[in-house]
Coordinates of C-alpha atoms in Angstrom, one line a residue:
Chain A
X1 CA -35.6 -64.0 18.5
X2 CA -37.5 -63.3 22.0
X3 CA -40.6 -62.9 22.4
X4 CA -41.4 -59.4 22.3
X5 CA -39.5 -59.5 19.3
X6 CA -42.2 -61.5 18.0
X7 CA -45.1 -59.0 20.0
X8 CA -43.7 -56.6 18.0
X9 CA -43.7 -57.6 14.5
X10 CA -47.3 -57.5 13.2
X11 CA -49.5 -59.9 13.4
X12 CA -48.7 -63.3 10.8
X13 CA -52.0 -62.7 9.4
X14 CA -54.4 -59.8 8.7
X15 CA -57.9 -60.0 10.4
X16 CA -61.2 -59.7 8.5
X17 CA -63.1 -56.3 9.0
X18 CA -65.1 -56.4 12.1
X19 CA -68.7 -57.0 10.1
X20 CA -67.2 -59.8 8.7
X21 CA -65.4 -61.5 11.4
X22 CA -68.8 -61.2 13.3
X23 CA -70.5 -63.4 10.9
X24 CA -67.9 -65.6 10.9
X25 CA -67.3 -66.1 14.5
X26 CA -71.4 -66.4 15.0
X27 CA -71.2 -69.5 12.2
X28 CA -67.9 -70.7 13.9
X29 CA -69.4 -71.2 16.9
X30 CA -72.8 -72.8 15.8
X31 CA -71.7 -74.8 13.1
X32 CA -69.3 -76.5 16.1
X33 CA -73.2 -76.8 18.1
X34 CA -74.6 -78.7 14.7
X35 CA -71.5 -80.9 14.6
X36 CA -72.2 -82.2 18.0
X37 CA -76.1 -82.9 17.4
X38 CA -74.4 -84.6 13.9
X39 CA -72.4 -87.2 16.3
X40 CA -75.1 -87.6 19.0
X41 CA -78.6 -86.9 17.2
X42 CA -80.2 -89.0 20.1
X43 CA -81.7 -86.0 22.2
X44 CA -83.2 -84.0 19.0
X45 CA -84.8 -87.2 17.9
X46 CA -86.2 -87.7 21.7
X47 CA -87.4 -83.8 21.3
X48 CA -89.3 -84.7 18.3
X49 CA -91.8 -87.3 20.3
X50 CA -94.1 -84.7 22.1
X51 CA -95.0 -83.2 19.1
X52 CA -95.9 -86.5 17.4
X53 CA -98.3 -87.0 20.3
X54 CA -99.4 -83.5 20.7
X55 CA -100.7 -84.0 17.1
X56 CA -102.0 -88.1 17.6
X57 CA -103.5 -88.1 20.9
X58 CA -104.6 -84.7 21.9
X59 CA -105.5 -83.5 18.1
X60 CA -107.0 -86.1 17.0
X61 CA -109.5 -85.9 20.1
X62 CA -109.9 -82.6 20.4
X63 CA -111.2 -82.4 16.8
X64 CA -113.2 -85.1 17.1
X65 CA -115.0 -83.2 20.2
X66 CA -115.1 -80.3 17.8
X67 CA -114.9 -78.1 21.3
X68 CA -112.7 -75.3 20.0
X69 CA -114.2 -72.9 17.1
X70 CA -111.8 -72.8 14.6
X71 CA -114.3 -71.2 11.3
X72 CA -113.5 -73.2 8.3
X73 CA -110.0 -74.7 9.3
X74 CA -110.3 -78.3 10.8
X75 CA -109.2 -78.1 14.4
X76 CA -105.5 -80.4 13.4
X77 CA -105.0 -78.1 10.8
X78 CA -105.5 -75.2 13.2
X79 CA -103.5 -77.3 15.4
X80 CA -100.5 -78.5 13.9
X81 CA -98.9 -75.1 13.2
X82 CA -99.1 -74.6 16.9
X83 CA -97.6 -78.0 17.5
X84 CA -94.7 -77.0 15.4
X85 CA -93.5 -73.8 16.8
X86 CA -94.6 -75.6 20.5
X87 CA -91.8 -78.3 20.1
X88 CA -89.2 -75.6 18.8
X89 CA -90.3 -73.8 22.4
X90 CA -89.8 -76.5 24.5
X91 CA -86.3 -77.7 23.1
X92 CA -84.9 -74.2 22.9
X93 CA -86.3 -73.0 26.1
X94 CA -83.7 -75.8 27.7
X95 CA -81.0 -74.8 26.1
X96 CA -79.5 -72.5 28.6
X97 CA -78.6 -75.5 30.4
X98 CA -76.2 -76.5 28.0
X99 CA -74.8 -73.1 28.5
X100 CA -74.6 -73.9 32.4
X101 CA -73.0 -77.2 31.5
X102 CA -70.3 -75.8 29.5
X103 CA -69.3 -73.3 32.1
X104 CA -69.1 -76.0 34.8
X105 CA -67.3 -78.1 32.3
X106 CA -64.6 -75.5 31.4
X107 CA -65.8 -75.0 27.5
X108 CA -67.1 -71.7 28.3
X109 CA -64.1 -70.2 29.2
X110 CA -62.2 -71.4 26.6
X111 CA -64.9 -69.2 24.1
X112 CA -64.9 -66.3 26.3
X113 CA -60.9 -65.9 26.3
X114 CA -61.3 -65.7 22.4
X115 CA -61.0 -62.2 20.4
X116 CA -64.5 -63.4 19.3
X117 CA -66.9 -60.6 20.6
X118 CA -69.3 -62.0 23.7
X119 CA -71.9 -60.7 21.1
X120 CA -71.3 -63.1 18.3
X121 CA -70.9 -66.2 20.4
X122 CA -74.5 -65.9 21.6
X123 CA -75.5 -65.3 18.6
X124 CA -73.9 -68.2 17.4
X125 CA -75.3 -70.5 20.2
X126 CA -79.0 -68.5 19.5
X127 CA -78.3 -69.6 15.9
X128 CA -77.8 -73.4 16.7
X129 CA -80.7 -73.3 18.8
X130 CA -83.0 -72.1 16.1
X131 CA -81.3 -74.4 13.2
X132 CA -82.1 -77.5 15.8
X133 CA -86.0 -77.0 15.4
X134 CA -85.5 -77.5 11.7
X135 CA -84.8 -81.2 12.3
X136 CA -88.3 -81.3 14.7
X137 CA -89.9 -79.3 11.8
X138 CA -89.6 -82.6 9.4
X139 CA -91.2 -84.9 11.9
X140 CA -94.0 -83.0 12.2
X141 CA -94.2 -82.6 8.7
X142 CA -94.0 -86.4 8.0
X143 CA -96.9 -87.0 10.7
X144 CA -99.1 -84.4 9.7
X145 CA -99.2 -85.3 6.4
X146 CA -99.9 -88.9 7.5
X147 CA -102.9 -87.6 9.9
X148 CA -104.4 -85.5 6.8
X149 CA -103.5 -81.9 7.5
X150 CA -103.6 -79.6 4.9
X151 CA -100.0 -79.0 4.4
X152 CA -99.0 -76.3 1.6
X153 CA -96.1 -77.6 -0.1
X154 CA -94.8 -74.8 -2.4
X155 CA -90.8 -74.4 -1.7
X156 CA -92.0 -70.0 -1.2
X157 CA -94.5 -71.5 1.8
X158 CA -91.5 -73.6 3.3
X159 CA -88.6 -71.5 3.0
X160 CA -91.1 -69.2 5.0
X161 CA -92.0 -71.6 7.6
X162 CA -88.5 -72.5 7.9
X163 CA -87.4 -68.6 8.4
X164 CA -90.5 -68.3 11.1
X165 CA -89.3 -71.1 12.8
X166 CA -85.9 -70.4 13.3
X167 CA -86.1 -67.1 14.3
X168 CA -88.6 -68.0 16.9
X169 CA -86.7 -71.3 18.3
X170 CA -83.3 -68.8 18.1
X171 CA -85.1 -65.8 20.0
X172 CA -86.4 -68.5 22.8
X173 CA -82.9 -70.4 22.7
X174 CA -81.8 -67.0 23.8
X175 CA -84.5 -66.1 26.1
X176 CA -83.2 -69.5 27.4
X177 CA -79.5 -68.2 27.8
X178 CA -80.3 -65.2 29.5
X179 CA -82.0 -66.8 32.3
X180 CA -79.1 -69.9 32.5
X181 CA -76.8 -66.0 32.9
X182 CA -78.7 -65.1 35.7
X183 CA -80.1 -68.4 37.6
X184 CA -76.6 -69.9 37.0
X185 CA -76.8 -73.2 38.4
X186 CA -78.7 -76.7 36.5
X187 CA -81.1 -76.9 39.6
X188 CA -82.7 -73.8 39.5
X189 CA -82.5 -73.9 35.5
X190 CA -84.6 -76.8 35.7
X191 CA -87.4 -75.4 38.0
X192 CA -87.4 -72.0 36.3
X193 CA -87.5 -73.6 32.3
X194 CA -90.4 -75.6 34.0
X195 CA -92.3 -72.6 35.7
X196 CA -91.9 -70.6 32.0
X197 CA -92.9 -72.8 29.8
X198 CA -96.3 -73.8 30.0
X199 CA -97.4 -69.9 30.5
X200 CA -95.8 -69.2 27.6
X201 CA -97.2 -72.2 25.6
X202 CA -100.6 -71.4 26.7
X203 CA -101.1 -67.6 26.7
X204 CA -100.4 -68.1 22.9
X205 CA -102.6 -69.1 19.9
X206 CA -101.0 -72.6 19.9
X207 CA -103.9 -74.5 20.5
X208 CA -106.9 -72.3 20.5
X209 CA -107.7 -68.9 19.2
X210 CA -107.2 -65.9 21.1
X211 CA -110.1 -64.8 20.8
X212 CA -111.2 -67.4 23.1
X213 CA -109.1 -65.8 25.9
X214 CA -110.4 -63.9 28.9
X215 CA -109.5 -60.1 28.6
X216 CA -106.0 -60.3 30.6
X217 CA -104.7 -63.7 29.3
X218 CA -105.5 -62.3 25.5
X219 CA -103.3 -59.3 26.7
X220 CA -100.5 -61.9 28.0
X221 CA -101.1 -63.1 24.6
X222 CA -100.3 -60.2 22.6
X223 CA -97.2 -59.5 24.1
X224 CA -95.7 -63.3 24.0
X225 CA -93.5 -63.5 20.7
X226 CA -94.9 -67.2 20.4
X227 CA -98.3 -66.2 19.7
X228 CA -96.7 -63.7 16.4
X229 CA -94.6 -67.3 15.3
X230 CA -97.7 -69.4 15.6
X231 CA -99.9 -66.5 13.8
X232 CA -96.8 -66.5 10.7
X233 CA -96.6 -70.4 10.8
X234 CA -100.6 -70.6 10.2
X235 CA -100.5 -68.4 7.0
X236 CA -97.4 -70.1 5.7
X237 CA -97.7 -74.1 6.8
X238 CA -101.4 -75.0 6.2
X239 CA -103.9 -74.1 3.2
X240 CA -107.2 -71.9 4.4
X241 CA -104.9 -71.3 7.3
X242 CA -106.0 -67.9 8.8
X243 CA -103.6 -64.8 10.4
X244 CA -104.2 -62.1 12.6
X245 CA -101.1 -60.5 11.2
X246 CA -99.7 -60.1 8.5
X247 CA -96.2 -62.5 7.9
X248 CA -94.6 -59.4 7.9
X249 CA -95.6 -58.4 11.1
X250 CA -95.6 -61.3 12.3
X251 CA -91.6 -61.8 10.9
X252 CA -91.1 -58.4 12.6
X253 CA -91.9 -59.0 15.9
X254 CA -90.1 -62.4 16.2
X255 CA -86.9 -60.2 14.9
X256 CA -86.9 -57.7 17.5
X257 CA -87.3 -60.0 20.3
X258 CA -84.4 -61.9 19.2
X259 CA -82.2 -58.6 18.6
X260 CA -83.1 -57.2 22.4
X261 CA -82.6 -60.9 23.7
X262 CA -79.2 -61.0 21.8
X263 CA -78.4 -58.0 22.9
X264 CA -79.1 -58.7 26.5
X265 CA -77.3 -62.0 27.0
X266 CA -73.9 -60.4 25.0
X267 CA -74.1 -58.6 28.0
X268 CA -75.0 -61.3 31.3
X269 CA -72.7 -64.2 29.4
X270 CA -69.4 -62.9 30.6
X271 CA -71.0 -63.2 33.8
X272 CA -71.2 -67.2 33.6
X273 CA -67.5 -67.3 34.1
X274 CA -66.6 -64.9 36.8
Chain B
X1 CA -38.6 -53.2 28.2
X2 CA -41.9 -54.2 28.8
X3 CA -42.8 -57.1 30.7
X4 CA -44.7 -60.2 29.6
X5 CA -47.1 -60.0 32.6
X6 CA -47.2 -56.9 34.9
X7 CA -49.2 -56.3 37.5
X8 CA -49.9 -53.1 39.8
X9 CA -51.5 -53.4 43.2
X10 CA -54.1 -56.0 41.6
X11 CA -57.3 -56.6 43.8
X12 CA -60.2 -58.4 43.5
X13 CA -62.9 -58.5 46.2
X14 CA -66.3 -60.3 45.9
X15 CA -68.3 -59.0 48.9
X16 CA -66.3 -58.5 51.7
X17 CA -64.0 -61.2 51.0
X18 CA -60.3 -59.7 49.4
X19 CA -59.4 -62.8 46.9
X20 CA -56.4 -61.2 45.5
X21 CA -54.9 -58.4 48.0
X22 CA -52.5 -55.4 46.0
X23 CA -50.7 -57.8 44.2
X24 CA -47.8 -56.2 42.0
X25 CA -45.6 -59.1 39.8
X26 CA -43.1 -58.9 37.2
X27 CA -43.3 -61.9 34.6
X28 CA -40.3 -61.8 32.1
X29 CA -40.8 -62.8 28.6
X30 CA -40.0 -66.2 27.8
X31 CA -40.2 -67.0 31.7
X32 CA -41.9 -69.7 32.9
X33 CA -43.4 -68.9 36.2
X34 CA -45.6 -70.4 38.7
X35 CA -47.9 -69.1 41.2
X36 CA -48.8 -71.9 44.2
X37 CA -50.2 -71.9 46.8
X38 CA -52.9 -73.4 49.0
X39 CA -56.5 -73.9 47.8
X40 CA -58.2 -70.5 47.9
X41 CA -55.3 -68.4 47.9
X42 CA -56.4 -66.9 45.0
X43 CA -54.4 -68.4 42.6
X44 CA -57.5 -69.0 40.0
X45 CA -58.7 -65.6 40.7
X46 CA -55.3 -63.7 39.9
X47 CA -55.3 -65.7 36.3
X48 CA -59.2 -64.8 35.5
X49 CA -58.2 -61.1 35.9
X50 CA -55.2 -61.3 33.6
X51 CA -56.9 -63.5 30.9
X52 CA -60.4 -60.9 31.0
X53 CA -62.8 -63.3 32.3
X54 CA -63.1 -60.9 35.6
X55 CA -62.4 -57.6 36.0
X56 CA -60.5 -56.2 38.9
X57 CA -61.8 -54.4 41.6
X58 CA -58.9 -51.9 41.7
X59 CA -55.5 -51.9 40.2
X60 CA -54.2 -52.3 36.8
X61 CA -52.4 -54.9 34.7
X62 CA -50.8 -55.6 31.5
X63 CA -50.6 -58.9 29.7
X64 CA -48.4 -58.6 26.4
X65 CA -48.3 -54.9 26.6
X66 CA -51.7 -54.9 26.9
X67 CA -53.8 -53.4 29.2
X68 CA -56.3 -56.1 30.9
X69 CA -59.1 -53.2 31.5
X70 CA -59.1 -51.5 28.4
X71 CA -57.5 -53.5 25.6
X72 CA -59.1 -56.6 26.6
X73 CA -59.5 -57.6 22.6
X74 CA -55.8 -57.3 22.0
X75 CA -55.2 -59.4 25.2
X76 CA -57.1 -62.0 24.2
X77 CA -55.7 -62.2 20.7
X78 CA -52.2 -62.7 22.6
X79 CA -52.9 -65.6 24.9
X80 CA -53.8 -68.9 25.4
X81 CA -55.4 -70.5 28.5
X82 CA -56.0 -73.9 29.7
X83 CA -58.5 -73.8 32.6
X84 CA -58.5 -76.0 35.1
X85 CA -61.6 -77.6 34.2
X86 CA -62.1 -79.4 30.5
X87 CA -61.7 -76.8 28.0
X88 CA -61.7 -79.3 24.9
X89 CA -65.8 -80.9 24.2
X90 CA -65.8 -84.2 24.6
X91 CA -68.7 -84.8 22.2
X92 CA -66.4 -83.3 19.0
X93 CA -63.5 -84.7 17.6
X94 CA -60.1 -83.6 18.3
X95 CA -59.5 -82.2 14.6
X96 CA -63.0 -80.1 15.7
X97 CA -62.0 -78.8 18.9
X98 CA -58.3 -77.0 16.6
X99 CA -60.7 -76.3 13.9
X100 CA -63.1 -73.9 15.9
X101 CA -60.1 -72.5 17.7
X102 CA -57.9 -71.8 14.7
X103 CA -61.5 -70.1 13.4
X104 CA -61.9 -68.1 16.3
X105 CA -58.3 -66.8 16.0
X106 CA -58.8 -66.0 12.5
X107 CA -56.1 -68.0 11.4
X108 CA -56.5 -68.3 7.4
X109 CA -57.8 -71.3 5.8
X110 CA -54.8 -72.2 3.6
X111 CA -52.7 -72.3 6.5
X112 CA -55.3 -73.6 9.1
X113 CA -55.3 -77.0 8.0
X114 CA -51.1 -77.4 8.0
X115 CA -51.1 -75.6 11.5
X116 CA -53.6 -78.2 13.0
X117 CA -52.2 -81.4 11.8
X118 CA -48.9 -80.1 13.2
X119 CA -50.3 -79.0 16.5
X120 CA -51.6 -82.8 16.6
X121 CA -48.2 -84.0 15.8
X122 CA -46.9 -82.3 18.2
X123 CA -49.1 -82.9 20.9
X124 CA -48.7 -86.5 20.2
X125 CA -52.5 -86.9 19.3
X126 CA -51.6 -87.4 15.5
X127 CA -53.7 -91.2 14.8
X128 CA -56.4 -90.2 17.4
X129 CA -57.3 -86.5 15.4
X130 CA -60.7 -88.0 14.5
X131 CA -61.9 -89.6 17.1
X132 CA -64.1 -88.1 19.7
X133 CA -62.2 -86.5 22.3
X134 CA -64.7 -88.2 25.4
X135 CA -62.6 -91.3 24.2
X136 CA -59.6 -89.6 25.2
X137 CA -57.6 -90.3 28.4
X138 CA -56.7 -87.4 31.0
X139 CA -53.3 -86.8 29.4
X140 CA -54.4 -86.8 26.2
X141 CA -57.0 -84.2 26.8
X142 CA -54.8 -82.0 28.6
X143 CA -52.4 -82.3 25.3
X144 CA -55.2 -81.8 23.4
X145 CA -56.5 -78.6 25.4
X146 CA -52.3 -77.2 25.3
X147 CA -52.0 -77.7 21.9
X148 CA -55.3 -75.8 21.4
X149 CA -54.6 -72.9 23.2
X150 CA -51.0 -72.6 21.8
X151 CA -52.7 -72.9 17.6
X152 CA -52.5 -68.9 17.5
X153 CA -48.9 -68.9 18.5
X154 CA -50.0 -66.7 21.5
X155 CA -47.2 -64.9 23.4
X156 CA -48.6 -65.7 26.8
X157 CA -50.1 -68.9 27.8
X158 CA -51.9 -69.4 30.9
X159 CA -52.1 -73.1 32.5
X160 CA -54.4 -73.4 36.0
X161 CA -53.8 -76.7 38.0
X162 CA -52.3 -78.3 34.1
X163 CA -52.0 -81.7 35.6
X164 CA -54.5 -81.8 38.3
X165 CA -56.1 -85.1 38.7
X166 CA -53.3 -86.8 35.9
X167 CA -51.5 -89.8 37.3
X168 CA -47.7 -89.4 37.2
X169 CA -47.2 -90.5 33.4
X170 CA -49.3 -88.3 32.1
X171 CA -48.3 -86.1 34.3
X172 CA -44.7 -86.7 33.5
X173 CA -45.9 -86.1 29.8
X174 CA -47.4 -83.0 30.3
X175 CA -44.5 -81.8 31.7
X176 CA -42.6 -82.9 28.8
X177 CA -44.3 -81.3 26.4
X178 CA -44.7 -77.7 27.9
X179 CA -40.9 -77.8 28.1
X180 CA -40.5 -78.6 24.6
X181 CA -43.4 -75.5 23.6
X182 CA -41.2 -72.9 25.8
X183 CA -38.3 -74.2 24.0
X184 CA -40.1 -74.1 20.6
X185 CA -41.9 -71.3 20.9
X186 CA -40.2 -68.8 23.5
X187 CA -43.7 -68.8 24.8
X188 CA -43.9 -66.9 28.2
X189 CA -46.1 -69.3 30.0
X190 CA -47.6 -68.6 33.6
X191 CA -49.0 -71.6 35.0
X192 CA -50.4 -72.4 38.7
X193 CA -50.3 -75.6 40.6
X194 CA -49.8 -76.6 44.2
X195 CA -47.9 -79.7 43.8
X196 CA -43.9 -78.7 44.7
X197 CA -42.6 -81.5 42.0
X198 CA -44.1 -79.5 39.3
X199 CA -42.9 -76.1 40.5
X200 CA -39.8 -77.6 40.5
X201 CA -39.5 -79.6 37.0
X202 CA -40.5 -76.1 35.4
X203 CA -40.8 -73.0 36.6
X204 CA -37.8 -71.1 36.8
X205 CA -39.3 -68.3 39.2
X206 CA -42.1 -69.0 41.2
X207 CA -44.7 -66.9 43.4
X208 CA -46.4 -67.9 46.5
X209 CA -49.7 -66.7 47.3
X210 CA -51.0 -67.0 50.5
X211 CA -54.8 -65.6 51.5
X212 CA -54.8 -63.2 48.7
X213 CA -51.2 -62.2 49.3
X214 CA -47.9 -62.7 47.5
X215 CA -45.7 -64.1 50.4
X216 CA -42.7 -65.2 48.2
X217 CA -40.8 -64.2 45.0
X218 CA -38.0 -66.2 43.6
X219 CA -36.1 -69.1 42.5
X220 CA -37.1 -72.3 43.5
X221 CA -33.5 -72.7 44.9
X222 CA -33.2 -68.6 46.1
X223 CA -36.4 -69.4 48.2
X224 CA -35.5 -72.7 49.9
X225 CA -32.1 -71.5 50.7
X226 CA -33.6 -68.4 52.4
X227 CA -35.8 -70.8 54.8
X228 CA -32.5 -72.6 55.7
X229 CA -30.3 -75.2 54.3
X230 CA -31.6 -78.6 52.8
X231 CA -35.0 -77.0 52.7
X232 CA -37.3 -78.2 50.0
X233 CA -39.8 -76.3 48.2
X234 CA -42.0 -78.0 50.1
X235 CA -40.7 -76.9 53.5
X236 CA -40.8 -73.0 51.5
X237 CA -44.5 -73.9 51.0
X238 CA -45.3 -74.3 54.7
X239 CA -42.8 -71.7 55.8
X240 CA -44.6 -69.3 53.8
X241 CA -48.4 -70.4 54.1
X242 CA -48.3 -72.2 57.4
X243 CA -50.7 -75.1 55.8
X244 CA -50.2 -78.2 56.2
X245 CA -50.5 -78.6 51.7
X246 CA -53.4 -81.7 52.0
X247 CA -55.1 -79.9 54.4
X248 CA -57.5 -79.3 51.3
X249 CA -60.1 -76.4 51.0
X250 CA -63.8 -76.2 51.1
X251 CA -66.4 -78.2 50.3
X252 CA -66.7 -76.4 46.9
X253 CA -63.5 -77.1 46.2
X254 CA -63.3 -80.6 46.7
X255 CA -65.9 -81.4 45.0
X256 CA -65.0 -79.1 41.9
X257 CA -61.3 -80.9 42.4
X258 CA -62.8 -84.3 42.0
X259 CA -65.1 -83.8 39.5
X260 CA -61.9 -83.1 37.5
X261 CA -60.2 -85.8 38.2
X262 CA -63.3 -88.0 37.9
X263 CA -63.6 -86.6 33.9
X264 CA -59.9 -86.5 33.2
X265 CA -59.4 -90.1 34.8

């Protein structure tokens, strides 16, 4: 038999519906991502220091100088939601150099010559990116709880703060992607994840209110997705916490930024191989 | 009858700069054919446009009977490609790297398992399936990264520089087993290189592409009887593209080439 013989028959095997082979290729792709953390959990467990010491050294002095108004929530429990969806920024606002990586490796290319859609492998990656803060997520649990926050314990409370978080870390994961798409190289990665972070950490209710702000930065505020993660994580993570928003809301906005983000690096990832 | 690969006055520019220059090529089913030439000649750039990862600037070609442009889904379902870089992650197991692959391809789970252990087998890579594949040697890998782009039985398979930075046993090995594939398989496999030795251990028509150009079409014998007698493919080489072949590329390239051979060594 030749080979167009063999083009010509149908295919061995039928293909899922589109829907479904979306979801599949999506988990495909970032189950492979939480394999590799599985053999080498040596850089999430690195990740999961500056939180510890966001909460130990700067928490613990900053509500001892009592300096930030934070009504009837003591300034770490204000704090460690913040903490939380902090860490899940700065680990998944580096991921797009893994990306980078990949394509100067070769592993990229391997992916993007798949039937999978360009679609569905970012949303696999964005995926991975958000499941990673999960593992951060316990270690600030575990020292919180140590340092006295109120923590709310009820499985409704975590599954929530578990949702919030990984859509957050998987919408900045993305964020992350689509500038690795367009800055292309590891060197200018690293000065750009540098030059976003802190902005975006700090125009956000992290670590004070926003009603602290000056006028323009409380605008910057409103528009950054982290202050809508840290606003959900504060009704959901500590008792008396207090929201702006409601969850819903709150949920809703970190959705939409993910879907545009997703939607936008379908588009630029191609690109990384040309 | 439809070819395997067919291209139609293919051209990619970037800028100003003409990569690949109107080039029209006939690649017969089951054929295994190889495209040299210098570095930059636009070897690398010819296979991205027929695999999808770049699309042309004008032109049109079909891979399959598909149309790289427009049907570049069914393409993809119908190849397999081995970059010239490391296509396999080095921080999963061998048994991971086929697992995601076969997934990707949507080949079914009853059979998925059967098809990978075989692949391994075959590949020779049967007692090291789960061990991480950074522990593999450069040979091994490049099995490794063959036998994962052949898992979906595709009817092309592309192979860019397959034994670049290999030393001449796994080289030797490589060779060995793509021979065997096209013999298994009937796979029509297009594979670039610039080392004459390998042109000539497998590739029963080969291309020459000079600055963008094709400057030669043929047997490895039609060709180095046209530049006279006792010529080698090498002598056909610099016939066709002047260069003296270690002459050796940009900076880019050398360090892209090394870096290869660095990980693969």
């Amino acid at each position: 038999m030749t080979s167009l013989e063999r083009a010509a028959r149908p295919a061995a095997w039928a293909e899922p519906p589109a829907v479904l082979r979306f979801v599949l290729d999506a988990w495909t792709v970032a189950e492979a991502e939480l394999q590799k953390l599985a053999h080498d959990p040596t850089e999430l467990l690195t990740r999961a220091v500056q939180p510890v010491l966001w909460l130990l050294v700067f928490g613990e002095v900053l509500a001892r100088a009592r300096a930030i108004p934070t009504g009837h929530l003591d300034y770490i429990d204000f704090l460690a939601p913040g903490v939380l969806a902090q860490s899940a920024l700065f680990s998944a606002i580096f991921f797009g150099i893994a990306v980078i990586w990949e394509r100067d490796l070769g592993v990229l290319h391997k992916y993007l010559v798949s039937p999978a859609s360009r679609l569905s492998l970012v949303t696999g990656k964005a995926l991975a990116g958000g499941l990673r803060a999960l593992v951060q997520a316990a270690v600030v649990y575990v020292v919180a709880a140590l340092i006295g926050v109120h923590l709310q314990l009820g499985i409704p409370q975590i599954l929530g703060v578990a949702v919030v978080l990984v859509l957050g870390a998987a919408g900045f994961a993305t964020f992350s992607l689509v500038i690795a798409c367009l800055v292309r190289t590891r060197e200018r990665f690293m000065g750009i994840g540098q030059v976003l972070t802190m902005p975006l950490f700090f125009a956000s209710s992290a670590v004070y209110p926003v009603a602290l702000m000056p006028t323009w930065l409380q605008v910057l505020a409103r528009v950054n997705p982290l202050t809508y993660q840290v606003d959900a994580l504060r009704s959901l993570m500590v008792s008396g916490g207090t929201a702006t928003f409601p969850v819903p809301l709150d949920a809703g906005v970190l959705v939409l930024a993910l879907v545009v983000l997703l939607l936008i690096a379908g588009r630029l990832y191609p690109r990384l191989a040309m | 009858m439809p070819q395997a690969i067919q291209t139609n006055e293919l051209t990619r520019r970037f800028g100003t700069v003409t990569a690949v220059h109107a080039l029209s090529l006939e690649v017969r089913p089951g054929e295994v054919f190889g495209l040299l030439g210098p570095n930059g000649a636009g070897k690398t750039t010819t296979i991205k446009m027929l695999i999808t990862l770049l699309p042309p600037t004008s032109g049109s070609a079909t891979v399959a009977g598909y149309d790289v442009a427009t049907q570049q889904r069914l393409v993809r379902r119908a190849i397999g490609y081995v970059p010239q870089l490391l296509s396999s992650d080095g921080t999963l197991t061998a048994r991971e790297n086929l697992a995601v692959s076969a997934r990707l391809y949507h080949i079914p789970g009853e059979v998925r398992r059967d098809r990978i252990d075989d692949s391994l087998a075959f590949m020779g890579l049967a007692d090291v399936g789960d061990n991480l594949v950074r522990t593999f040697s450069g040979g091994m890998i490049r099995r490794l990264e063959i036998a994962q782009a052949m898992l979906h039985r595709p009817e092309v398979l592309f192979l860019d520089e397959p034994t670049v930075g290999l030393d001449p046993v796994a080289r030797r090995a490589v060779w060995e087993h793509v021979r065997r594939l096209r013999d298994a398989e009937g796979t029509t496999i297009l594979l670039t290189t610039h080392y004459m030795d390998e042109a000539e251990e497998l590739c029963q028509r080969v291309g020459i592409m000079h600055l963008g150009r094709l400057v030669a079409l043929g047997t490895p014998a039609s060709l180095a009887a046209e530049v006279g007698p006792g010529a080698t493919l090498d002598d056909v080489f610099t016939h066709y593209t002047g260069s003296d072949l270690n002459e050796g590329g940009t900076y880019r390239d050398v360090a892209r080439t090394r870096r290869t051979a660095r990980r693969l060594g």
